[in-house]
PDB file of C-alpha atoms in Angstrom:
ATOM      1  CA  MET S   1    -149.219  32.762-122.653  1.00 26.00           C
ATOM      2  CA  LEU S   2    -148.632  32.417-118.916  1.00 25.00           C
ATOM      3  CA  ALA S   3    -145.968  35.080-119.178  1.00 28.00           C
ATOM      4  CA  LEU S   4    -148.590  37.587-120.299  1.00 26.00           C
ATOM      5  CA  LEU S   5    -150.901  36.808-117.426  1.00 27.00           C
ATOM      6  CA  ILE S   6    -149.105  39.147-115.067  1.00 25.00           C
ATOM      7  CA  THR S   7    -151.017  39.134-111.816  1.00 27.00           C
ATOM      8  CA  LEU S   8    -150.530  41.935-109.276  1.00 29.00           C
ATOM      9  CA  LEU S   9    -151.070  40.933-105.707  1.00 29.00           C
ATOM     10  CA  LEU S  10    -151.697  44.044-103.541  1.00 31.00           C
ATOM     11  CA  PRO S  11    -151.769  44.644 -99.819  1.00 31.00           C
ATOM     12  CA  THR S  12    -155.133  44.843 -98.098  1.00 30.00           C
ATOM     13  CA  SER S  13    -156.129  48.305 -96.838  1.00 33.00           C
ATOM     14  CA  ALA S  14    -158.784  47.483 -94.228  1.00 33.00           C
ATOM     15  CA  LEU S  15    -159.532  48.231 -90.528  1.00 36.00           C
ATOM     16  CA  ALA S  16    -156.519  48.445 -88.441  1.00 36.00           C
ATOM     17  CA  GLY S  17    -155.835  45.390 -86.087  1.00 42.00           C
ATOM     18  CA  PRO S  18    -156.938  41.842 -86.363  1.00 49.00           C
ATOM     19  CA  PHE S  19    -159.184  42.375 -89.419  1.00 60.00           C
ATOM     20  CA  ASP S  20    -156.286  43.136 -91.797  1.00 60.00           C
ATOM     21  CA  ASP S  21    -156.028  39.553 -93.015  1.00 82.00           C
ATOM     22  CA  LEU S  22    -159.607  38.682 -93.686  1.00 90.00           C
ATOM     23  CA  ALA S  23    -159.531  39.649 -97.369  1.00 94.00           C
ATOM     24  CA  SER S  24    -157.014  40.235-100.154  1.00 95.00           C
ATOM     25  CA  ILE S  25    -157.331  41.556-103.594  1.00 96.00           C
ATOM     26  CA  GLU S  26    -155.715  40.588-106.885  1.00 97.00           C
ATOM     27  CA  ILE S  27    -155.960  42.326-110.244  1.00 97.00           C
ATOM     28  CA  LEU S  28    -156.382  39.973-113.178  1.00 98.00           C
ATOM     29  CA  PRO S  29    -155.094  42.036-116.090  1.00 97.00           C
ATOM     30  CA  GLY S  30    -157.184  40.380-118.804  1.00 97.00           C
ATOM     31  CA  TRP S  31    -157.243  41.341-122.417  1.00 97.00           C
ATOM     32  CA  ARG S  32    -158.150  43.891-124.920  1.00 96.00           C
ATOM     33  CA  ASN S  33    -161.134  43.176-127.394  1.00 95.00           C
ATOM     34  CA  ALA S  34    -161.132  44.167-131.050  1.00 93.00           C
ATOM     35  CA  ASP S  35    -163.657  46.949-130.295  1.00 94.00           C
ATOM     36  CA  GLY S  36    -161.258  48.483-127.770  1.00 95.00           C
ATOM     37  CA  GLU S  37    -162.975  47.420-124.568  1.00 97.00           C
ATOM     38  CA  HIS S  38    -160.679  45.940-122.065  1.00 97.00           C
ATOM     39  CA  ILE S  39    -161.825  42.886-119.940  1.00 98.00           C
ATOM     40  CA  ALA S  40    -160.071  42.681-116.562  1.00 98.00           C
ATOM     41  CA  GLY S  41    -160.971  41.279-113.146  1.00 98.00           C
ATOM     42  CA  LEU S  42    -160.774  41.762-109.451  1.00 98.00           C
ATOM     43  CA  ARG S  43    -160.267  38.597-107.409  1.00 98.00           C
ATOM     44  CA  ILE S  44    -161.225  38.782-103.900  1.00 97.00           C
ATOM     45  CA  THR S  45    -159.920  36.089-101.585  1.00 97.00           C
ATOM     46  CA  LEU S  46    -161.359  35.611 -98.090  1.00 96.00           C
ATOM     47  CA  GLU S  47    -160.323  33.726 -94.903  1.00 92.00           C
ATOM     48  CA  PRO S  48    -161.990  30.264 -94.834  1.00 92.00           C
ATOM     49  CA  GLY S  49    -165.521  30.471 -93.715  1.00 90.00           C
ATOM     50  CA  TRP S  50    -165.853  34.154 -94.439  1.00 93.00           C
ATOM     51  CA  LYS S  51    -168.136  35.566 -97.032  1.00 94.00           C
ATOM     52  CA  THR S  52    -168.684  38.900 -98.903  1.00 96.00           C
ATOM     53  CA  TYR S  53    -171.787  40.219-100.778  1.00 96.00           C
ATOM     54  CA  TRP S  54    -173.558  40.549-104.146  1.00 97.00           C
ATOM     55  CA  ARG S  55    -174.875  43.872-105.630  1.00 96.00           C
ATOM     56  CA  ALA S  56    -178.108  43.551-103.598  1.00 95.00           C
ATOM     57  CA  PRO S  57    -177.047  41.725-100.466  1.00 93.00           C
ATOM     58  CA  GLY S  58    -180.279  41.520 -98.523  1.00 88.00           C
ATOM     59  CA  ASP S  59    -180.880  42.796 -94.947  1.00 78.00           C
ATOM     60  CA  ALA S  60    -177.768  41.355 -93.484  1.00 74.00           C
ATOM     61  CA  GLY S  61    -174.966  42.448 -95.828  1.00 83.00           C
ATOM     62  CA  ILE S  62    -173.006  45.291 -97.358  1.00 89.00           C
ATOM     63  CA  PRO S  63    -172.985  45.724-101.102  1.00 93.00           C
ATOM     64  CA  PRO S  64    -169.603  46.128-102.761  1.00 96.00           C
ATOM     65  CA  GLN S  65    -168.811  49.772-103.778  1.00 96.00           C
ATOM     66  CA  PHE S  66    -166.141  50.353-106.526  1.00 97.00           C
ATOM     67  CA  SER S  67    -164.009  53.478-106.967  1.00 97.00           C
ATOM     68  CA  PHE S  68    -161.658  53.947-109.859  1.00 97.00           C
ATOM     69  CA  ALA S  69    -160.182  57.341-108.682  1.00 95.00           C
ATOM     70  CA  GLY S  70    -156.579  57.728-109.894  1.00 94.00           C
ATOM     71  CA  SER S  71    -157.025  55.617-112.947  1.00 97.00           C
ATOM     72  CA  ASP S  72    -155.590  56.785-116.332  1.00 97.00           C
ATOM     73  CA  ASN S  73    -157.001  56.251-119.980  1.00 97.00           C
ATOM     74  CA  ILE S  74    -160.352  55.127-118.489  1.00 97.00           C
ATOM     75  CA  THR S  75    -163.734  56.780-119.304  1.00 97.00           C
ATOM     76  CA  ALA S  76    -165.986  54.164-117.688  1.00 97.00           C
ATOM     77  CA  VAL S  77    -166.001  50.809-115.834  1.00 98.00           C
ATOM     78  CA  ALA S  78    -168.818  48.344-115.728  1.00 97.00           C
ATOM     79  CA  PRO S  79    -168.459  45.722-113.060  1.00 98.00           C
ATOM     80  CA  HIS S  80    -170.101  42.304-113.514  1.00 98.00           C
ATOM     81  CA  PHE S  81    -171.702  40.205-110.674  1.00 98.00           C
ATOM     82  CA  PRO S  82    -171.709  36.372-110.911  1.00 98.00           C
ATOM     83  CA  VAL S  83    -174.761  34.565-109.716  1.00 98.00           C
ATOM     84  CA  PRO S  84    -174.730  34.763-105.818  1.00 97.00           C
ATOM     85  CA  ASP S  85    -175.138  32.022-103.309  1.00 95.00           C
ATOM     86  CA  ILE S  86    -178.069  32.286-100.862  1.00 93.00           C
ATOM     87  CA  PHE S  87    -177.240  32.238 -97.135  1.00 91.00           C
ATOM     88  CA  ASN S  88    -179.633  31.974 -94.173  1.00 86.00           C
ATOM     89  CA  GLN S  89    -178.327  32.817 -90.809  1.00 78.00           C
ATOM     90  CA  ASN S  90    -180.184  33.818 -87.591  1.00 77.00           C
ATOM     91  CA  GLY S  91    -183.469  34.129 -89.497  1.00 81.00           C
ATOM     92  CA  LEU S  92    -181.975  36.539 -92.060  1.00 85.00           C
ATOM     93  CA  ARG S  93    -181.256  35.922 -95.765  1.00 90.00           C
ATOM     94  CA  SER S  94    -178.220  37.355 -97.561  1.00 92.00           C
ATOM     95  CA  LEU S  95    -176.739  36.918-101.066  1.00 96.00           C
ATOM     96  CA  GLY S  96    -173.139  36.778-101.779  1.00 96.00           C
ATOM     97  CA  TYR S  97    -169.946  34.681-102.183  1.00 97.00           C
ATOM     98  CA  GLU S  98    -168.001  32.445 -99.900  1.00 95.00           C
ATOM     99  CA  ASN S  99    -164.159  32.147 -99.733  1.00 93.00           C
ATOM    100  CA  SER S 100    -163.343  33.943-103.016  1.00 95.00           C
ATOM    101  CA  ILE S 101    -165.067  35.662-105.994  1.00 97.00           C
ATOM    102  CA  VAL S 102    -163.969  37.293-109.224  1.00 98.00           C
ATOM    103  CA  PHE S 103    -165.722  40.451-110.308  1.00 98.00           C
ATOM    104  CA  PRO S 104    -165.160  40.844-114.099  1.00 98.00           C
ATOM    105  CA  LEU S 105    -164.708  44.537-115.266  1.00 98.00           C
ATOM    106  CA  THR S 106    -165.522  45.872-118.714  1.00 98.00           C
ATOM    107  CA  ILE S 107    -163.276  48.928-119.092  1.00 98.00           C
ATOM    108  CA  PHE S 108    -163.784  51.739-121.604  1.00 98.00           C
ATOM    109  CA  SER S 109    -160.919  53.883-122.468  1.00 96.00           C
ATOM    110  CA  ASN S 110    -159.919  57.219-124.123  1.00 93.00           C
ATOM    111  CA  ASP S 111    -157.298  55.584-126.319  1.00 95.00           C
ATOM    112  CA  PRO S 112    -157.776  51.661-126.906  1.00 92.00           C
ATOM    113  CA  ASP S 113    -154.293  51.517-128.415  1.00 93.00           C
ATOM    114  CA  ALA S 114    -152.609  52.665-125.299  1.00 95.00           C
ATOM    115  CA  PRO S 115    -151.913  50.952-121.900  1.00 94.00           C
ATOM    116  CA  ILE S 116    -154.606  51.561-119.170  1.00 97.00           C
ATOM    117  CA  GLN S 117    -153.771  52.409-115.639  1.00 97.00           C
ATOM    118  CA  ILE S 118    -156.391  51.118-113.265  1.00 97.00           C
ATOM    119  CA  SER S 119    -156.348  52.432-109.756  1.00 97.00           C
ATOM    120  CA  GLY S 120    -158.812  52.743-106.932  1.00 97.00           C
ATOM    121  CA  GLN S 121    -160.569  50.751-104.221  1.00 96.00           C
ATOM    122  CA  ILE S 122    -163.432  48.466-103.447  1.00 97.00           C
ATOM    123  CA  ASP S 123    -165.321  48.651-100.182  1.00 96.00           C
ATOM    124  CA  ILE S 124    -166.903  45.336 -99.147  1.00 95.00           C
ATOM    125  CA  GLY S 125    -168.577  43.747 -96.268  1.00 93.00           C
ATOM    126  CA  VAL S 126    -166.634  40.582 -94.942  1.00 94.00           C
ATOM    127  CA  CYS S 127    -168.848  38.511 -92.712  1.00 90.00           C
ATOM    128  CA  GLU S 128    -168.819  35.425 -90.594  1.00 87.00           C
ATOM    129  CA  ASP S 129    -170.931  35.820 -87.415  1.00 80.00           C
ATOM    130  CA  VAL S 130    -170.540  39.556 -87.701  1.00 82.00           C
ATOM    131  CA  CYS S 131    -170.063  41.853 -90.721  1.00 85.00           C
ATOM    132  CA  ILE S 132    -166.883  44.025 -90.878  1.00 90.00           C
ATOM    133  CA  PRO S 133    -166.365  46.829 -93.566  1.00 92.00           C
ATOM    134  CA  VAL S 134    -163.199  46.310 -95.402  1.00 94.00           C
ATOM    135  CA  THR S 135    -161.427  48.588 -98.004  1.00 94.00           C
ATOM    136  CA  LEU S 136    -159.126  47.028-100.541  1.00 95.00           C
ATOM    137  CA  ASP S 137    -156.837  49.194-102.769  1.00 96.00           C
ATOM    138  CA  PHE S 138    -155.768  48.256-106.196  1.00 97.00           C
ATOM    139  CA  ASP S 139    -153.381  49.599-108.789  1.00 97.00           C
ATOM    140  CA  ALA S 140    -152.023  48.056-112.029  1.00 97.00           C
ATOM    141  CA  LEU S 141    -151.087  48.731-115.624  1.00 97.00           C
ATOM    142  CA  LEU S 142    -153.238  46.726-118.000  1.00 96.00           C
ATOM    143  CA  PRO S 143    -151.653  45.444-121.173  1.00 92.00           C
ATOM    144  CA  ILE S 144    -152.549  46.661-124.643  1.00 93.00           C
ATOM    145  CA  ILE S 145    -153.285  43.200-125.895  1.00 89.00           C
ATOM    146  CA  GLY S 146    -153.052  40.727-122.802  1.00 88.00           C
ATOM    147  CA  ALA S 147    -154.340  37.175-122.838  1.00 91.00           C
ATOM    148  CA  ARG S 148    -157.695  35.670-122.004  1.00 94.00           C
ATOM    149  CA  ASP S 149    -157.947  34.605-118.420  1.00 96.00           C
ATOM    150  CA  THR S 150    -159.966  31.487-117.485  1.00 97.00           C
ATOM    151  CA  SER S 151    -160.945  32.867-114.117  1.00 97.00           C
ATOM    152  CA  ILE S 152    -162.452  35.925-115.668  1.00 98.00           C
ATOM    153  CA  THR S 153    -164.183  33.953-118.375  1.00 98.00           C
ATOM    154  CA  ALA S 154    -165.727  31.547-115.942  1.00 98.00           C
ATOM    155  CA  ALA S 155    -167.053  34.468-113.818  1.00 98.00           C
ATOM    156  CA  LEU S 156    -168.438  36.117-117.066  1.00 98.00           C
ATOM    157  CA  ILE S 157    -170.216  32.793-117.949  1.00 97.00           C
ATOM    158  CA  ASP S 158    -171.536  32.473-114.267  1.00 97.00           C
ATOM    159  CA  ARG S 159    -174.214  35.238-114.987  1.00 96.00           C
ATOM    160  CA  PRO S 160    -178.026  35.252-114.864  1.00 97.00           C
ATOM    161  CA  LEU S 161    -179.854  34.579-118.130  1.00 97.00           C
ATOM    162  CA  SER S 162    -181.242  37.593-120.053  1.00 97.00           C
ATOM    163  CA  GLN S 163    -185.059  37.876-120.403  1.00 96.00           C
ATOM    164  CA  GLU S 164    -184.776  36.659-123.977  1.00 96.00           C
ATOM    165  CA  GLU S 165    -182.666  33.739-123.039  1.00 97.00           C
ATOM    166  CA  ALA S 166    -184.973  32.624-120.296  1.00 97.00           C
ATOM    167  CA  ASN S 167    -188.247  33.034-122.415  1.00 95.00           C
ATOM    168  CA  VAL S 168    -189.579  35.688-120.164  1.00 97.00           C
ATOM    169  CA  ASP S 169    -192.790  37.087-121.642  1.00 96.00           C
ATOM    170  CA  THR S 170    -194.600  39.994-119.789  1.00 97.00           C
ATOM    171  CA  VAL S 171    -193.323  41.615-116.710  1.00 98.00           C
ATOM    172  CA  ILE S 172    -196.062  43.834-115.140  1.00 98.00           C
ATOM    173  CA  CYS S 173    -195.494  46.001-112.041  1.00 98.00           C
ATOM    174  CA  THR S 174    -198.467  47.149-109.938  1.00 97.00           C
ATOM    175  CA  ILE S 175    -197.607  50.074-107.590  1.00 97.00           C
ATOM    176  CA  ASP S 176    -199.844  50.816-104.475  1.00 97.00           C
ATOM    177  CA  PRO S 177    -199.064  53.514-101.783  1.00 96.00           C
ATOM    178  CA  ILE S 178    -198.260  52.430 -98.174  1.00 96.00           C
ATOM    179  CA  SER S 179    -197.956  54.548 -95.056  1.00 94.00           C
ATOM    180  CA  ASP S 180    -194.173  55.275 -95.520  1.00 94.00           C
ATOM    181  CA  GLY S 181    -193.578  54.326 -99.235  1.00 96.00           C
ATOM    182  CA  LEU S 182    -194.753  52.088-102.161  1.00 97.00           C
ATOM    183  CA  ARG S 183    -195.814  48.386-102.383  1.00 98.00           C
ATOM    184  CA  VAL S 184    -194.662  46.973-105.673  1.00 98.00           C
ATOM    185  CA  THR S 185    -196.001  43.647-107.124  1.00 98.00           C
ATOM    186  CA  ALA S 186    -194.348  42.228-110.147  1.00 98.00           C
ATOM    187  CA  ALA S 187    -196.189  39.639-112.201  1.00 98.00           C
ATOM    188  CA  ILE S 188    -193.622  37.781-114.380  1.00 98.00           C
ATOM    189  CA  ASP S 189    -194.583  35.334-117.131  1.00 98.00           C
ATOM    190  CA  VAL S 190    -191.662  32.936-117.132  1.00 97.00           C
ATOM    191  CA  PRO S 191    -191.145  29.170-116.867  1.00 96.00           C
ATOM    192  CA  THR S 192    -189.853  27.897-113.462  1.00 96.00           C
ATOM    193  CA  THR S 193    -186.214  28.416-112.657  1.00 96.00           C
ATOM    194  CA  GLY S 194    -186.205  25.469-110.253  1.00 95.00           C
ATOM    195  CA  ALA S 195    -187.001  24.809-106.597  1.00 94.00           C
ATOM    196  CA  ASN S 196    -186.753  27.366-103.912  1.00 94.00           C
ATOM    197  CA  GLU S 197    -187.182  30.421-106.143  1.00 97.00           C
ATOM    198  CA  ILE S 198    -186.458  33.836-104.693  1.00 97.00           C
ATOM    199  CA  VAL S 199    -186.954  37.168-106.335  1.00 98.00           C
ATOM    200  CA  VAL S 200    -184.770  40.358-105.681  1.00 98.00           C
ATOM    201  CA  MET S 201    -186.139  43.719-106.763  1.00 98.00           C
ATOM    202  CA  GLU S 202    -183.901  46.782-107.010  1.00 97.00           C
ATOM    203  CA  ALA S 203    -184.732  50.390-107.548  1.00 96.00           C
ATOM    204  CA  ALA S 204    -182.256  52.493-109.482  1.00 94.00           C
ATOM    205  CA  ASP S 205    -181.974  55.046-106.562  1.00 95.00           C
ATOM    206  CA  PRO S 206    -179.622  53.386-103.907  1.00 91.00           C
ATOM    207  CA  ASN S 207    -181.413  55.521-101.220  1.00 94.00           C
ATOM    208  CA  ILE S 208    -184.600  53.409-101.720  1.00 96.00           C
ATOM    209  CA  TRP S 209    -184.638  50.456 -99.287  1.00 95.00           C
ATOM    210  CA  VAL S 210    -186.374  47.375-100.675  1.00 96.00           C
ATOM    211  CA  SER S 211    -187.739  44.607 -98.515  1.00 96.00           C
ATOM    212  CA  GLU S 212    -187.302  40.895 -99.046  1.00 95.00           C
ATOM    213  CA  ALA S 213    -189.962  39.725-101.689  1.00 97.00           C
ATOM    214  CA  ASP S 214    -192.878  37.694-100.903  1.00 97.00           C
ATOM    215  CA  VAL S 215    -193.009  35.124-103.815  1.00 98.00           C
ATOM    216  CA  THR S 216    -195.685  32.902-105.154  1.00 98.00           C
ATOM    217  CA  ARG S 217    -196.000  30.857-108.339  1.00 97.00           C
ATOM    218  CA  GLU S 218    -198.898  29.393-110.322  1.00 97.00           C
ATOM    219  CA  GLY S 219    -197.658  27.651-113.477  1.00 97.00           C
ATOM    220  CA  ASN S 220    -195.761  30.245-115.463  1.00 97.00           C
ATOM    221  CA  ASN S 221    -197.028  33.107-113.429  1.00 97.00           C
ATOM    222  CA  LEU S 222    -194.409  34.239-110.906  1.00 98.00           C
ATOM    223  CA  ARG S 223    -195.532  37.041-108.532  1.00 98.00           C
ATOM    224  CA  ALA S 224    -193.171  38.970-106.100  1.00 98.00           C
ATOM    225  CA  THR S 225    -194.248  41.697-103.768  1.00 98.00           C
ATOM    226  CA  VAL S 226    -191.928  44.122-102.011  1.00 98.00           C
ATOM    227  CA  ASP S 227    -192.139  47.364 -99.926  1.00 98.00           C
ATOM    228  CA  MET S 228    -189.992  50.274-101.019  1.00 97.00           C
ATOM    229  CA  VAL S 229    -189.103  53.133 -98.641  1.00 97.00           C
ATOM    230  CA  HIS S 230    -186.846  56.079 -99.155  1.00 97.00           C
ATOM    231  CA  THR S 231    -184.256  56.314 -96.469  1.00 94.00           C
ATOM    232  CA  SER S 232    -185.114  60.007 -96.056  1.00 94.00           C
ATOM    233  CA  GLY S 233    -188.650  59.083 -95.210  1.00 92.00           C
ATOM    234  CA  THR S 234    -189.921  61.327 -97.919  1.00 93.00           C
ATOM    235  CA  ALA S 235    -192.303  60.447-100.752  1.00 92.00           C
ATOM    236  CA  PHE S 236    -190.809  59.324-104.090  1.00 94.00           C
ATOM    237  CA  ALA S 237    -191.710  58.389-107.649  1.00 93.00           C
ATOM    238  CA  LEU S 238    -190.767  55.100-109.102  1.00 96.00           C
ATOM    239  CA  ASP S 239    -189.837  54.580-112.634  1.00 96.00           C
ATOM    240  CA  ARG S 240    -191.067  51.118-113.622  1.00 97.00           C
ATOM    241  CA  SER S 241    -188.523  50.914-116.484  1.00 97.00           C
ATOM    242  CA  SER S 242    -185.664  51.323-114.033  1.00 97.00           C
ATOM    243  CA  VAL S 243    -186.699  48.542-111.702  1.00 98.00           C
ATOM    244  CA  ARG S 244    -184.330  45.584-111.930  1.00 98.00           C
ATOM    245  CA  ILE S 245    -185.660  42.127-110.931  1.00 98.00           C
ATOM    246  CA  THR S 246    -183.541  39.005-110.447  1.00 98.00           C
ATOM    247  CA  VAL S 247    -184.988  35.559-110.224  1.00 98.00           C
ATOM    248  CA  LEU S 248    -182.852  32.967-108.499  1.00 98.00           C
ATOM    249  CA  GLY S 249    -183.859  29.363-108.596  1.00 97.00           C
ATOM    250  CA  ALA S 250    -182.059  26.037-108.056  1.00 95.00           C
ATOM    251  CA  ASP S 251    -181.495  25.545-111.762  1.00 95.00           C
ATOM    252  CA  GLN S 252    -180.816  29.027-113.148  1.00 96.00           C
ATOM    253  CA  ALA S 253    -180.979  32.721-112.543  1.00 98.00           C
ATOM    254  CA  ILE S 254    -182.616  35.449-114.621  1.00 98.00           C
ATOM    255  CA  ASP S 255    -181.873  39.215-114.908  1.00 98.00           C
ATOM    256  CA  ILE S 256    -184.901  41.245-115.855  1.00 98.00           C
ATOM    257  CA  GLN S 257    -184.450  45.056-116.787  1.00 97.00           C
ATOM    258  CA  GLY S 258    -187.641  47.048-116.179  1.00 97.00           C
ATOM    259  CA  CYS S 259    -191.316  46.349-116.060  1.00 98.00           C
ATOM    260  CA  THR S 260    -194.503  47.860-117.421  1.00 97.00           C
ATOM    261  CA  ALA S 261    -197.755  49.147-116.074  1.00 95.00           C
ATOM    262  CA  SER S 262    -199.869  46.658-118.105  1.00 82.00           C
TER     263      SER S 262
END
């Protein structure tokens, strides 16, 4: 089995100079499912004490950006993000990963019975006291069958619960205009996720900046309020069904897709 777990360690492509050794990338080739989907992974290894960021990193981070240009026999790739850690530094909160992280990838192909060439790059922020943008290139041939990888499997398990798994009932979003955008309040009917709950709200449009949420709870009623502002400074419409809400508590995390008006 180990012979099938061919791991390709690739050189870092980052800023020239002393930052080249802050991060490295490794492709975990993974396995092909019966439905033709291929499960692979990208392992990012950081220098001790350095961290990188989650999908919605907060005000002090840079979100990872994936590009799969140059790939062959790939129609789409869905990255998965394990539950992040919460960092508080200099009065700023950020969400991410320290030392290393595996991003699982679900890969869809034109021909599931043929090898897959996965090529591209990931742009990440690598941070200690300062945050440095780094680009890591990757290129590998994924096996037609392959073998299950414990690192990928563990990263897939380390995910937020779905709404159904967490017994989320109603999720209602109230939208009010503010001088430069919108104020969105989500009322979530959900049992507690543990101490120190935070809520992260995301708009589908990456050009919409979302503030840190003001969170309160009374029993099963969790409320989170954010301001949303378009980076262009112009007015915008918000589709409630496209709002993504993540609840992070000491005991568990929840991924909520969309909310309603009432």
